[in-house]
Coordinates of C-alpha atoms in Angstrom, one line a residue:
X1 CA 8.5 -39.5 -27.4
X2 CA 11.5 -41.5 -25.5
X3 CA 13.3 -43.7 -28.4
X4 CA 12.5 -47.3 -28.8
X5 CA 15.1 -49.7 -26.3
X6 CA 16.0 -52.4 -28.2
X7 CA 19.0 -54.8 -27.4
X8 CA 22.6 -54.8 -28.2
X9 CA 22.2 -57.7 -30.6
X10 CA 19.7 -55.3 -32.7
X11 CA 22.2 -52.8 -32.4
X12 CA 24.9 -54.4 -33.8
X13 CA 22.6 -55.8 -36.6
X14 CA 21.4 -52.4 -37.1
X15 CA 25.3 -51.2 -37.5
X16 CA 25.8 -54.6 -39.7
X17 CA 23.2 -53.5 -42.3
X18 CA 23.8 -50.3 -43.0
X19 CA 28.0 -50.7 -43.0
X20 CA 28.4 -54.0 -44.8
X21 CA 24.9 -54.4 -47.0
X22 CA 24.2 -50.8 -47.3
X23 CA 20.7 -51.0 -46.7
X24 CA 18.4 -47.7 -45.8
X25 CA 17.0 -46.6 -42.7
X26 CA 13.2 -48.1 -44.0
X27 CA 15.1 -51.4 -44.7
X28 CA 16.9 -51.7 -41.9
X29 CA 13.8 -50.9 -39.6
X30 CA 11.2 -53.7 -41.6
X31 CA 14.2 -56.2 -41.8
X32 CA 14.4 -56.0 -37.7
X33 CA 11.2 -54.7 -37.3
X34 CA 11.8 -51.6 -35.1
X35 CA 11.1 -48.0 -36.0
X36 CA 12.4 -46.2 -39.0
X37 CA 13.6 -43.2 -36.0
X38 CA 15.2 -45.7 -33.7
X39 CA 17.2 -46.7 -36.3
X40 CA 18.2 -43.3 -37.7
X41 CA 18.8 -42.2 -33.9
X42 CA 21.3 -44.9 -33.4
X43 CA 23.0 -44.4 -37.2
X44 CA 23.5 -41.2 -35.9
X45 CA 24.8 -41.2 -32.3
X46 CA 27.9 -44.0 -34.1
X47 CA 28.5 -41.3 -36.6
X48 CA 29.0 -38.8 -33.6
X49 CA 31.0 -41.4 -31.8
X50 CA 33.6 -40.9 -34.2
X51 CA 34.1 -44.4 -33.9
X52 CA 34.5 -47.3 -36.6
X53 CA 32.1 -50.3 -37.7
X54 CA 35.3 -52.7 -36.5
X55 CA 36.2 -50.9 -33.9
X56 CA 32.3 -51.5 -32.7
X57 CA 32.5 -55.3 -33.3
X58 CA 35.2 -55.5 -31.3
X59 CA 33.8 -54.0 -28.4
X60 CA 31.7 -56.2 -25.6
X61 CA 28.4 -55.7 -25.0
X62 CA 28.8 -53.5 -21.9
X63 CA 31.2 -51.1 -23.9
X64 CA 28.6 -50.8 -27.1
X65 CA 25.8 -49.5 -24.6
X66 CA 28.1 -47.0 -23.6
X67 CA 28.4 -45.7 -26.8
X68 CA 24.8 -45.8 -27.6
X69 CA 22.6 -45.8 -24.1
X70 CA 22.6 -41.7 -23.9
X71 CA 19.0 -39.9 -22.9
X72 CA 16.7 -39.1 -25.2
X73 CA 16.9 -35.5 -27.4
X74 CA 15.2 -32.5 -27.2
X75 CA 12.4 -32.1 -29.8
X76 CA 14.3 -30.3 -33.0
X77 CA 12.0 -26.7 -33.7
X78 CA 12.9 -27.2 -37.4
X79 CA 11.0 -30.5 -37.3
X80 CA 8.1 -28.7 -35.5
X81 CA 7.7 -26.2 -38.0
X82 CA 7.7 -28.7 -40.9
X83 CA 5.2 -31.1 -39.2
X84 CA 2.5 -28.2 -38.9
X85 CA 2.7 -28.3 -43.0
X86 CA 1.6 -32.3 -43.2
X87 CA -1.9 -32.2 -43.0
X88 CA -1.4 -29.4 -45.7
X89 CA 1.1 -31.5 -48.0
X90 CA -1.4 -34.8 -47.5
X91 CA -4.3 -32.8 -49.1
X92 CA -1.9 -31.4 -52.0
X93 CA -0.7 -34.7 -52.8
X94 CA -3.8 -36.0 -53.7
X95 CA -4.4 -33.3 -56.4
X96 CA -3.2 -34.5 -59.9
X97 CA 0.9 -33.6 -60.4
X98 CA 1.6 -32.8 -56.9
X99 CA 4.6 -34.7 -55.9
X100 CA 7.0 -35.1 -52.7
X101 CA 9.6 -33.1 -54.8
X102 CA 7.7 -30.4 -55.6
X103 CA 6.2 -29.7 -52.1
X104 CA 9.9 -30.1 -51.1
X105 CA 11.1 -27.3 -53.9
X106 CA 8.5 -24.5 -52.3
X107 CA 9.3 -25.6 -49.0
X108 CA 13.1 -24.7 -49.8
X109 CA 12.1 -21.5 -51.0
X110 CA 10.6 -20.8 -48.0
X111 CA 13.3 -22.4 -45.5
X112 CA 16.9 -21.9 -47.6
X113 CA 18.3 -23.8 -44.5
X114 CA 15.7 -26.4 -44.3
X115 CA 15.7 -30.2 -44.2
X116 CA 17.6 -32.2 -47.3
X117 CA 14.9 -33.4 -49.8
X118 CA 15.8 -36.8 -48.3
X119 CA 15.2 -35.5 -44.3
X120 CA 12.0 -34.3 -45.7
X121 CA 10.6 -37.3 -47.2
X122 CA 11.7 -39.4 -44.4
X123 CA 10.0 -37.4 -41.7
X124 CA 6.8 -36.9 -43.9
X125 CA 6.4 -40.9 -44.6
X126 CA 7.0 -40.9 -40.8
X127 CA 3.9 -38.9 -40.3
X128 CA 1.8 -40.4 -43.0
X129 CA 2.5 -44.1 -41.6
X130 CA 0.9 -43.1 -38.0
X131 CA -1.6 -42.2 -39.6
X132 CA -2.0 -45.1 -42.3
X133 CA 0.3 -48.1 -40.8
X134 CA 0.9 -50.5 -43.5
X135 CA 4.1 -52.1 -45.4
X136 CA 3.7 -52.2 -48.9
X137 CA 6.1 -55.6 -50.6
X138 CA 7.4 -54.8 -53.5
X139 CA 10.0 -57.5 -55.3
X140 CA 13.6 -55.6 -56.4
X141 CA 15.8 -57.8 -58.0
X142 CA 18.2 -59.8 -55.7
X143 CA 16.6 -58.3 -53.1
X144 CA 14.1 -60.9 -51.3
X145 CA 14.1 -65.1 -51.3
X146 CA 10.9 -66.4 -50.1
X147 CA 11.2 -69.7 -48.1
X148 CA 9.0 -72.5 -46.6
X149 CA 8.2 -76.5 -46.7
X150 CA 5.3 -78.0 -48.7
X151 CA 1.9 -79.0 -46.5
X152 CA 2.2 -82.1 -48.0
X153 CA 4.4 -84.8 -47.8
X154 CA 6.6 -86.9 -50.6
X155 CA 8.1 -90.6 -49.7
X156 CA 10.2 -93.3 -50.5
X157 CA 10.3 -96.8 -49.7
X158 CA 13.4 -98.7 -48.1
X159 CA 14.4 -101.6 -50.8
X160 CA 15.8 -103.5 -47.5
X161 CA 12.7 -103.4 -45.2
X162 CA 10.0 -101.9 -47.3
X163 CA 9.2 -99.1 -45.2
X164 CA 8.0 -96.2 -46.3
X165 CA 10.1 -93.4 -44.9
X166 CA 8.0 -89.7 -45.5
X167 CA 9.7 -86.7 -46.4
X168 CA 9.4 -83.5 -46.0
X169 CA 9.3 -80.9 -49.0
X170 CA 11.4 -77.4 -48.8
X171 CA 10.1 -74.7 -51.9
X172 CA 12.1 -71.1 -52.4
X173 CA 11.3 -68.8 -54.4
X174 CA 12.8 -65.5 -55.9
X175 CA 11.1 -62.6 -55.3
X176 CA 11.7 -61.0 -58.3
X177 CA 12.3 -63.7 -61.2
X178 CA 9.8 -66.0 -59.1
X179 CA 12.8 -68.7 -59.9
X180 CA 12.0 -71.7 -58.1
X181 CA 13.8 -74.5 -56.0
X182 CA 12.9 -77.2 -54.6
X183 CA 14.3 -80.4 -52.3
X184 CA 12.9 -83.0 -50.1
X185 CA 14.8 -82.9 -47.0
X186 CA 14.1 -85.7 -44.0
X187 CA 12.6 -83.4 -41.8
X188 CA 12.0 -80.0 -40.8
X189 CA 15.0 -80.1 -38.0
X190 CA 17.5 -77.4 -37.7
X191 CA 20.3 -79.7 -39.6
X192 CA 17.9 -80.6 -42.5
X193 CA 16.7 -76.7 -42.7
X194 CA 19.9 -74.9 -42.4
X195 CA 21.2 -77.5 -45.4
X196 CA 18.5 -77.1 -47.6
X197 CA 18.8 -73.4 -47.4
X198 CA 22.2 -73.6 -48.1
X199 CA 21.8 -75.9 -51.2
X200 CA 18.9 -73.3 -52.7
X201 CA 22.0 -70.3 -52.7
X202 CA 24.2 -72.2 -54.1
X203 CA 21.1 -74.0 -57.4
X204 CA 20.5 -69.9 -57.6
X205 CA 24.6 -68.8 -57.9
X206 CA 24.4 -66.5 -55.3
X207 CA 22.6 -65.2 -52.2
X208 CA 19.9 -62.9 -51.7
X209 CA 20.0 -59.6 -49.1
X210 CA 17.1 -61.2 -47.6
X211 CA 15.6 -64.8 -46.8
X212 CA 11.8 -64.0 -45.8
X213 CA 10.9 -67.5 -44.0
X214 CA 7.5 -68.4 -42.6
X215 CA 7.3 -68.8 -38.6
X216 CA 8.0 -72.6 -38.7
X217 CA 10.5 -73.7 -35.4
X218 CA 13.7 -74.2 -37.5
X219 CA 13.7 -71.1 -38.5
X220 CA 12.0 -68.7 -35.7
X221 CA 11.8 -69.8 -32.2
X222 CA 8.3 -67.8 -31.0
X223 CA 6.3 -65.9 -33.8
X224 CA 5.2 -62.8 -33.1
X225 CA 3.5 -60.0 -35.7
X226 CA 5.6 -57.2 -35.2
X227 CA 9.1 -59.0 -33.6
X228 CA 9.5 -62.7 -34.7
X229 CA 12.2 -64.3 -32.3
X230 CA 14.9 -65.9 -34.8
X231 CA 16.5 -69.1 -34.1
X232 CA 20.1 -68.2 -32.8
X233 CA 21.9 -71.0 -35.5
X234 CA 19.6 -69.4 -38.5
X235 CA 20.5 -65.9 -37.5
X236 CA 24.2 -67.1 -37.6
X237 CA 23.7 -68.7 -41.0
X238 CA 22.6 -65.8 -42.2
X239 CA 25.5 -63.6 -40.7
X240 CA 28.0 -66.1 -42.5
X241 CA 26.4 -65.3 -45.6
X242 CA 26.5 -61.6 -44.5
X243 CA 22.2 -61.7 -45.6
X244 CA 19.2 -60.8 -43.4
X245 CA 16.2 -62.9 -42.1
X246 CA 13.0 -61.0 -42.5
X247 CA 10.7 -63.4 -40.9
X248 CA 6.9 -63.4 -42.7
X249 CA 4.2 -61.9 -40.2
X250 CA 1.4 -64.3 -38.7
X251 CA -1.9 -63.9 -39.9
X252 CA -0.5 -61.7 -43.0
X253 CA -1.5 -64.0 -46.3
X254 CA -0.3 -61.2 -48.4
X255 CA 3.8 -61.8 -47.0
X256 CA 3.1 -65.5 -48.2
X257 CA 1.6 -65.1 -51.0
X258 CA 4.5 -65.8 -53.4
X259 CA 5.6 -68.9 -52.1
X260 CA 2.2 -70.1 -51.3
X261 CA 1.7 -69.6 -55.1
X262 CA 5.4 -71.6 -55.8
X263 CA 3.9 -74.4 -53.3
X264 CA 0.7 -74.8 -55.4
X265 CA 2.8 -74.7 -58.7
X266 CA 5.5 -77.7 -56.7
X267 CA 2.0 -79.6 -56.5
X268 CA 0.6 -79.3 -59.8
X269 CA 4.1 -79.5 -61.7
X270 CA 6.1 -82.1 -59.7
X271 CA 3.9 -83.9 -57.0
X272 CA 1.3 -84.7 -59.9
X273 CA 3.9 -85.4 -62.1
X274 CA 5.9 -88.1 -60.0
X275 CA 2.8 -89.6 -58.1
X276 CA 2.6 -92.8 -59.9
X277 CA 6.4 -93.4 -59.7
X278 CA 8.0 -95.3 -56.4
X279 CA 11.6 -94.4 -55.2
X280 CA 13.9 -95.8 -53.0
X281 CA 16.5 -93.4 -51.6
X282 CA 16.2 -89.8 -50.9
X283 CA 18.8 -89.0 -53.4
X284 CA 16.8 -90.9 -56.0
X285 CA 13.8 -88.7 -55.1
X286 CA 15.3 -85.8 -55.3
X287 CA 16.7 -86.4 -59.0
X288 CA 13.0 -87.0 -60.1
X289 CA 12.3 -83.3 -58.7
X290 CA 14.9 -81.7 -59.8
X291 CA 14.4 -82.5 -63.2
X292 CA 10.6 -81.6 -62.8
X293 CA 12.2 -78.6 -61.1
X294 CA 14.2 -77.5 -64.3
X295 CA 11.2 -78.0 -67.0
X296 CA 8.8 -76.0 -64.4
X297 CA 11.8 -73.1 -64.3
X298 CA 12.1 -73.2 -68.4
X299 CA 8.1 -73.2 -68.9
X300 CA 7.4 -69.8 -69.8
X301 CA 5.0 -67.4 -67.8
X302 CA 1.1 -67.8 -68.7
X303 CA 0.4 -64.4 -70.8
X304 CA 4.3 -63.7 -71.0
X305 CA 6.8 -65.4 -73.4
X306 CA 10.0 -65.4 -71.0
X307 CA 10.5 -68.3 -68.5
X308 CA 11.6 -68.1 -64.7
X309 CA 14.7 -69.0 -65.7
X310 CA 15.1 -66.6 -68.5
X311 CA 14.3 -63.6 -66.1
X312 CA 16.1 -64.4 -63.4
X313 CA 19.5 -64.6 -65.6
X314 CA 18.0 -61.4 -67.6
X315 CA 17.3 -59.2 -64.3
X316 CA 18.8 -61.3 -61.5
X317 CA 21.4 -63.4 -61.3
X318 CA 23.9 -60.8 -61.6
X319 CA 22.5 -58.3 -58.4
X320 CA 22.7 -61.6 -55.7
X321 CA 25.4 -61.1 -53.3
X322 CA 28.4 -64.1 -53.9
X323 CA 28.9 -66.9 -52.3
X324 CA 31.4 -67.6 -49.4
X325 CA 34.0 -69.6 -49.9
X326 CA 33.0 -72.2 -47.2
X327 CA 29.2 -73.7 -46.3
X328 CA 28.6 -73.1 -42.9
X329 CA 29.1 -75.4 -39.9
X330 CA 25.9 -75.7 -38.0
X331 CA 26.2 -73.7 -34.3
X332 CA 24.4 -74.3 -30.9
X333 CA 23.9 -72.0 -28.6
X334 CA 23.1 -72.5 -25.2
X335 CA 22.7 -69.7 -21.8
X336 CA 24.6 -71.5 -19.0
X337 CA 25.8 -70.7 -15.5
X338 CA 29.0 -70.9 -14.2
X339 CA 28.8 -73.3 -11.6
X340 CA 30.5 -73.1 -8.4
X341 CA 33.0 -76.0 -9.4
X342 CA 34.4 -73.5 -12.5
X343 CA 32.4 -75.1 -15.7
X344 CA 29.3 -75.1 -17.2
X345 CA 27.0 -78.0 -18.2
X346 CA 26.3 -78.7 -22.2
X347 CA 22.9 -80.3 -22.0
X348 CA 22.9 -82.1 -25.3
X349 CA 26.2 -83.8 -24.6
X350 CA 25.6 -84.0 -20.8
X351 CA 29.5 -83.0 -20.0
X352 CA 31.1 -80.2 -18.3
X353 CA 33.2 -77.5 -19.7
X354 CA 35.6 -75.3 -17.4
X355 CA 35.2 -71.6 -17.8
X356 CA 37.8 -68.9 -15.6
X357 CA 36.9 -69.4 -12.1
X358 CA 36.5 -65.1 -12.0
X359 CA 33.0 -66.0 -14.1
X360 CA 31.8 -68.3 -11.3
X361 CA 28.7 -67.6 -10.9
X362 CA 28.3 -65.4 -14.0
X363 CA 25.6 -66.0 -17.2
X364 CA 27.8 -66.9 -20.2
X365 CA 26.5 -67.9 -23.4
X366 CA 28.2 -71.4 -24.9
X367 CA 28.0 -71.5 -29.2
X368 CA 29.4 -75.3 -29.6
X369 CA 29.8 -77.1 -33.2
X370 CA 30.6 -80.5 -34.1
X371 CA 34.1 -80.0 -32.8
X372 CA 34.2 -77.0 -30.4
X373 CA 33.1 -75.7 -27.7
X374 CA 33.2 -71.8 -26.9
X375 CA 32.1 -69.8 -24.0
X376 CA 31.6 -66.3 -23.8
X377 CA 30.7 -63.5 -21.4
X378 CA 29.6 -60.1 -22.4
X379 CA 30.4 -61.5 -26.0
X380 CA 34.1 -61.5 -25.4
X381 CA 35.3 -65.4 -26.0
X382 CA 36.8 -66.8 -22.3
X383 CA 36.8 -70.4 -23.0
X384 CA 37.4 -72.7 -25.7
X385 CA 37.6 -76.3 -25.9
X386 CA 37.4 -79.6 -28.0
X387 CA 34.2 -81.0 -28.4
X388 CA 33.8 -84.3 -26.0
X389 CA 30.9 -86.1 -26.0
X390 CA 31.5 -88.3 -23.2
X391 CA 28.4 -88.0 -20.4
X392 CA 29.2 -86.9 -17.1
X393 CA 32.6 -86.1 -17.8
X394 CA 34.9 -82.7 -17.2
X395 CA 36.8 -81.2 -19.8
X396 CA 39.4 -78.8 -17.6
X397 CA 41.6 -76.2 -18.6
X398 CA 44.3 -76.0 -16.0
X399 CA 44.4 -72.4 -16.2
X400 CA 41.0 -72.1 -16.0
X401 CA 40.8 -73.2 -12.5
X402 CA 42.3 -71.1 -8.9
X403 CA 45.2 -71.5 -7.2
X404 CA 44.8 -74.0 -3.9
X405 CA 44.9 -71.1 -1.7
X406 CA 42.2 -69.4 -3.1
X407 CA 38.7 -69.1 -2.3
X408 CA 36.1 -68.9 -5.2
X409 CA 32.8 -68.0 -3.6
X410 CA 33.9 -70.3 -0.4
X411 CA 34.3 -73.1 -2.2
X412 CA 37.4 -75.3 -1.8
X413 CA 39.3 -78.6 -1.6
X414 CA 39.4 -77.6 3.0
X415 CA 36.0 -76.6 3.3
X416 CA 35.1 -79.8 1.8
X417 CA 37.1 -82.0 4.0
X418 CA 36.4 -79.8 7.0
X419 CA 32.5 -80.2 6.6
X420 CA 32.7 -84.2 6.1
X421 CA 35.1 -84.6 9.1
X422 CA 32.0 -83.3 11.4
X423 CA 29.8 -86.5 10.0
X424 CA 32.8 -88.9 10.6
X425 CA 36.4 -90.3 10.3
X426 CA 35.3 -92.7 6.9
X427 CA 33.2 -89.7 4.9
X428 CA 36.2 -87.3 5.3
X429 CA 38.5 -90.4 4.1
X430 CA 35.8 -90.8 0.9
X431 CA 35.7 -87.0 0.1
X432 CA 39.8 -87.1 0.3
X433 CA 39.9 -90.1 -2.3
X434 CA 37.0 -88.4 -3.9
X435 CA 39.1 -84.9 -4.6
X436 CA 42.0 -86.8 -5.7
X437 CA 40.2 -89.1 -8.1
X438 CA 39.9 -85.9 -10.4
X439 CA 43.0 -84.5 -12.2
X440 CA 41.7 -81.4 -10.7
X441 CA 40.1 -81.2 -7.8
X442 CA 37.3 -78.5 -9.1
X443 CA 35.9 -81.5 -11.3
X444 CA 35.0 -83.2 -8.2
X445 CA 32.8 -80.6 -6.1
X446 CA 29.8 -81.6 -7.2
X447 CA 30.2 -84.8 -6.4
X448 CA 31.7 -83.7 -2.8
X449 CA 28.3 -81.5 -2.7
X450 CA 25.9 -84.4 -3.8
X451 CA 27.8 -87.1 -0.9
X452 CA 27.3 -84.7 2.0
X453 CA 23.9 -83.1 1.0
X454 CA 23.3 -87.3 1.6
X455 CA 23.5 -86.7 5.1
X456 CA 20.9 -84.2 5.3
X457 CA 18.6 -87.3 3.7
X458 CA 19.9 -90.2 5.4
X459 CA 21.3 -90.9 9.0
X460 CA 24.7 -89.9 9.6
X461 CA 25.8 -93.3 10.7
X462 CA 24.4 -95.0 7.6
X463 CA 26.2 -92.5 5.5
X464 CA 29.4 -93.1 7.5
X465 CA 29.0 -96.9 7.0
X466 CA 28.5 -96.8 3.2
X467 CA 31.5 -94.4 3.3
X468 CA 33.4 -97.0 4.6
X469 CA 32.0 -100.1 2.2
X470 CA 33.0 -97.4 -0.8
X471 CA 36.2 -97.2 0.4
X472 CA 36.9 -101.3 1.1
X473 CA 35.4 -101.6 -2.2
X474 CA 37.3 -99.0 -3.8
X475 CA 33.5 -97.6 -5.4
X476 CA 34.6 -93.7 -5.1
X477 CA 31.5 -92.4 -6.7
X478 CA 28.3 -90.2 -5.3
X479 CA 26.3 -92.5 -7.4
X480 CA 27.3 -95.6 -5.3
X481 CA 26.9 -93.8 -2.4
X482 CA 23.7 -92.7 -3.6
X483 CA 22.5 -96.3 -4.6
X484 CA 23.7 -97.8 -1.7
X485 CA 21.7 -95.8 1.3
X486 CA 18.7 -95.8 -1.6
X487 CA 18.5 -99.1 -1.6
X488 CA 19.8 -100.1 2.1
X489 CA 23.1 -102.1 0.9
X490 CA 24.4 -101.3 4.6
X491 CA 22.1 -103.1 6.4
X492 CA 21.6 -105.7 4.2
X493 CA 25.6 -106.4 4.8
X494 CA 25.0 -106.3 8.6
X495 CA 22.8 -109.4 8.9
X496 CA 24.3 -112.4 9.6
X497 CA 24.2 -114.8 6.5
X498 CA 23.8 -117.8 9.2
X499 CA 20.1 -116.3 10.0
X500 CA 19.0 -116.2 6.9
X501 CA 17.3 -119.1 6.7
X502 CA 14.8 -120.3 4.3
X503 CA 11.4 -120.9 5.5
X504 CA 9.0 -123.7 5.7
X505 CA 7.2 -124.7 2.9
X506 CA 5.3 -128.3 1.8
X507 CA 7.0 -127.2 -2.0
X508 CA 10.8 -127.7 -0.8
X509 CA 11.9 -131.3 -0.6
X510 CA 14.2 -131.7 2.3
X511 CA 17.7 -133.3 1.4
X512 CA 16.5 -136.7 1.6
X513 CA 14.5 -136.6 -1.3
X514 CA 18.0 -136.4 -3.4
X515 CA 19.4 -140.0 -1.8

């Protein structure tokens, strides 16, 4: 059977796991949801590489399926042979004693240079899940944090205005310890999600190897059962805390059960508990649950005389992973083309951002902040810039864009000039001002594009005339070119102000009337 493609991302993560949080092949496969032999196939081809985890993260994407794209292997006999004894070693199992070890001790004897008691169990699981699919959950301490927002919704009331602002309620819970947190958060935006997340890890003193989340938008952008899409900034929050997303499956009540349980406890312990009290702030809110919170975390188990609190510094506090040393800072991402004027277009901030004119053209992928702006092709970083906010506007890097006597795709300062000489004397005058109204004259093509695309819409002449207002006026600007053949500002000027004269009407006194 051909191996499972998956994509260099997954590869990378794949390389990620096992290197940095030493997780198995079985983790690794459920945390990214891919097979358990994939995953072993592609563990094994780096180990033959003979090359490093660093020296793979600094590769580009194009150089890591080169290591890692090679056809398919020919079936192993000694895996042949040992499959024919499964249906055998299923029906042994079941008798009373009979364990993986043991089967694995005869099998030895028989095969001195058989699989490793490790090879053997993995392939033998791999046979028995075809035949059985299933994933069963258990809860390993520090291993799993269980994630989600309330149904129901909290408020408080604005001592200003009096409106009452809803809020939205965010529940974690450890898998293990069943530890609890719990914050009312705004809303269930990607700021307000990745925050709230953040705050739980640093109430528990450490993070988890994996954040299990339910398939709400903030945290996965399309749900699936078997390969839940992740939301590119949660993904990267997760890589900055060197953890794993292991999204919950749809329709699978037994993934949610935990927190659903944590949910219904957040209701009976802390909604019930503040419902009769009225708060004005978000801060003052959350004060009121988290000391609910803490006597819900101290209350010991029904049937058990330890507390949720107790057991997680008892068994778990001490396996989470530590902290960073700096939250994170919220990332965008964004797949933009190069356009043919050198830049790409940020959507939110509606500005343009140069890029190397050899990418023009070219699908680059743009991660911005609050302050930066980077742009990257084939995941090697070719552009990076300041954050500006201002709409419409080009931020240039002067390096970034080709020398005057170069053509990029056919696209220059003289074709420009040379196509709006053929529609008349006052366009090519405009597209000249036009090009030198930029401090580089890449940052004004699309404008140059939009002004003589006009004349495909509009007659020639009228362009030519409102060319020839712009310049008088000094409006050098497609949208007052634009605006001005839109709404007829050419002819309007060619009337003669001495005809337009008001007409008759019983309502309008003549000048007598004012003697």
């Amino acid at each position: 059977m051909p191996r499972q493609r998956i994509d260099v991302e997954k590869i990378r993560e794949i390389l990620r796991l096992h290197q940095e949080l030493k997780f198995s092949v079985r983790k690794i496969a459920n945390a990214l949801q891919i097979s358990k032999t994939s995953v072993g196939e592609y563990l094994a081809e780096f180990k033959r590489s003979g090359l490093s985890y660093y020296d793979i993260t600094q590769m580009s994407d194009t150089e890591v399926v080169c290591v890692f794209e090679k056809s398919n292997k020919s079936a192993n006999p000694m895996y042949e042979e040992l499959a024919k004894e499964f249906p055998t070693y299923e029906k042994e199992l079941a008798r009373v004693g009979v364990t993986l070890y043991l089967l694995w001790e005869e099998y030895k004897e028989r095969n001195p240079d058989g699989f490793s008691y490790s090879r053997f169990c993995h392939h033998y699981r791999m046979w028995e899940n075809k035949l059985k699919p299933g994933m069963h959950i258990e809860h390993k301490a520090g291993d799993l944090l269980y994630v989600d927002f309330t149904g129901k919704k909290m408020h408080y009331i604005d001592p200003k205005t009096g409106e009452i602002h809803d809020v939205e309620i965010f529940v974690t819970i450890m898998g293990a310890s069943q530890l609890i947190y719990v914050e009312a958060t705004k809303s269930q935006k990607l700021e307000d999600w990745i925050w709230a997340n953040e705050n739980a890890w640093i109430y528990y003193g450490g993070v988890p190897r994996g954040i299990c989340p339910d398939n709400l938008k903030s945290a996965v952008s399309e749900a699936c059962k078997y390969e839940p899409l992740l939301n590119d900034t949660y993904y990267d929050l997760a890589r900055h805390y060197n953890t794993v997303i292991l999204p919950t499956r749809p329709s699978r009540p037994k993934d949610k059960s935990l927190v659903e349980n944590a949910v219904r406890l957040v209701y009976q312990r802390i909604f019930a508990k503040l419902r009769n009290q009225t708060f004005f702030s978000l801060s003052e809110l959350n004060e009121a649950i988290w000391e609910e919170l803490e006597n819900l975390n101290n209350t010991p188990f029904q049937r058990r005389e330890i507390s949720r609190r107790e057991l997680f510094n008892e068994i778990e506090k001490n396996e989470l992973m530590p902290l960073p040393a700096e939250r994170y800072e919220i990332k965008h991402f964004q797949v933009s083309k190069v356009e043919f004027n050198h830049h790409i277009y940020l959507k939110e901030d509606k500005h343009y951002y140069s890029a190397p004119y050899q990418y023009t053209g070219k699908m680059v992928k743009t991660i911005y902040t609050s302050r930066m702006v980077e742009i990257f092709s084939d995941n090697i970083r070719v552009a990076l810039h300041k954050r500006n906010r201002k709409k419409y506007d080009y931020t240039t890097v002067k390096e970034h864009m080709p020398a005057n006597h170069q053509f990029v795709k056919g696209w220059n300062t003289d074709r420009f000039i040379k196509w709006a000489s053929q529609m008349g004397g006052s366009v090519e005058t405009f597209i000249e001002l036009l090009l030198e109204s930029k401090q580089h004259p890449q940052q004004a093509f699309k404008s140059c594009m939009g002004v003589l695309n006009l004349g495909k819409k509009y007659k020639v002449e009228d362009l030519e005339k409102v060319c020839m207002n712009a310049i008088e006026y000094n409006a050098i600007s497609f949208r007052f070119i634009k605006n001005s053949l839109k709404n007829n500002i050419h002819k309007m000027e060619q009337e003669d102000p001495a005809d337009l004269k008001l007409p008759l009407h019983e309502n309008i006194r003549g000048k007598d009337n004012y003697k």
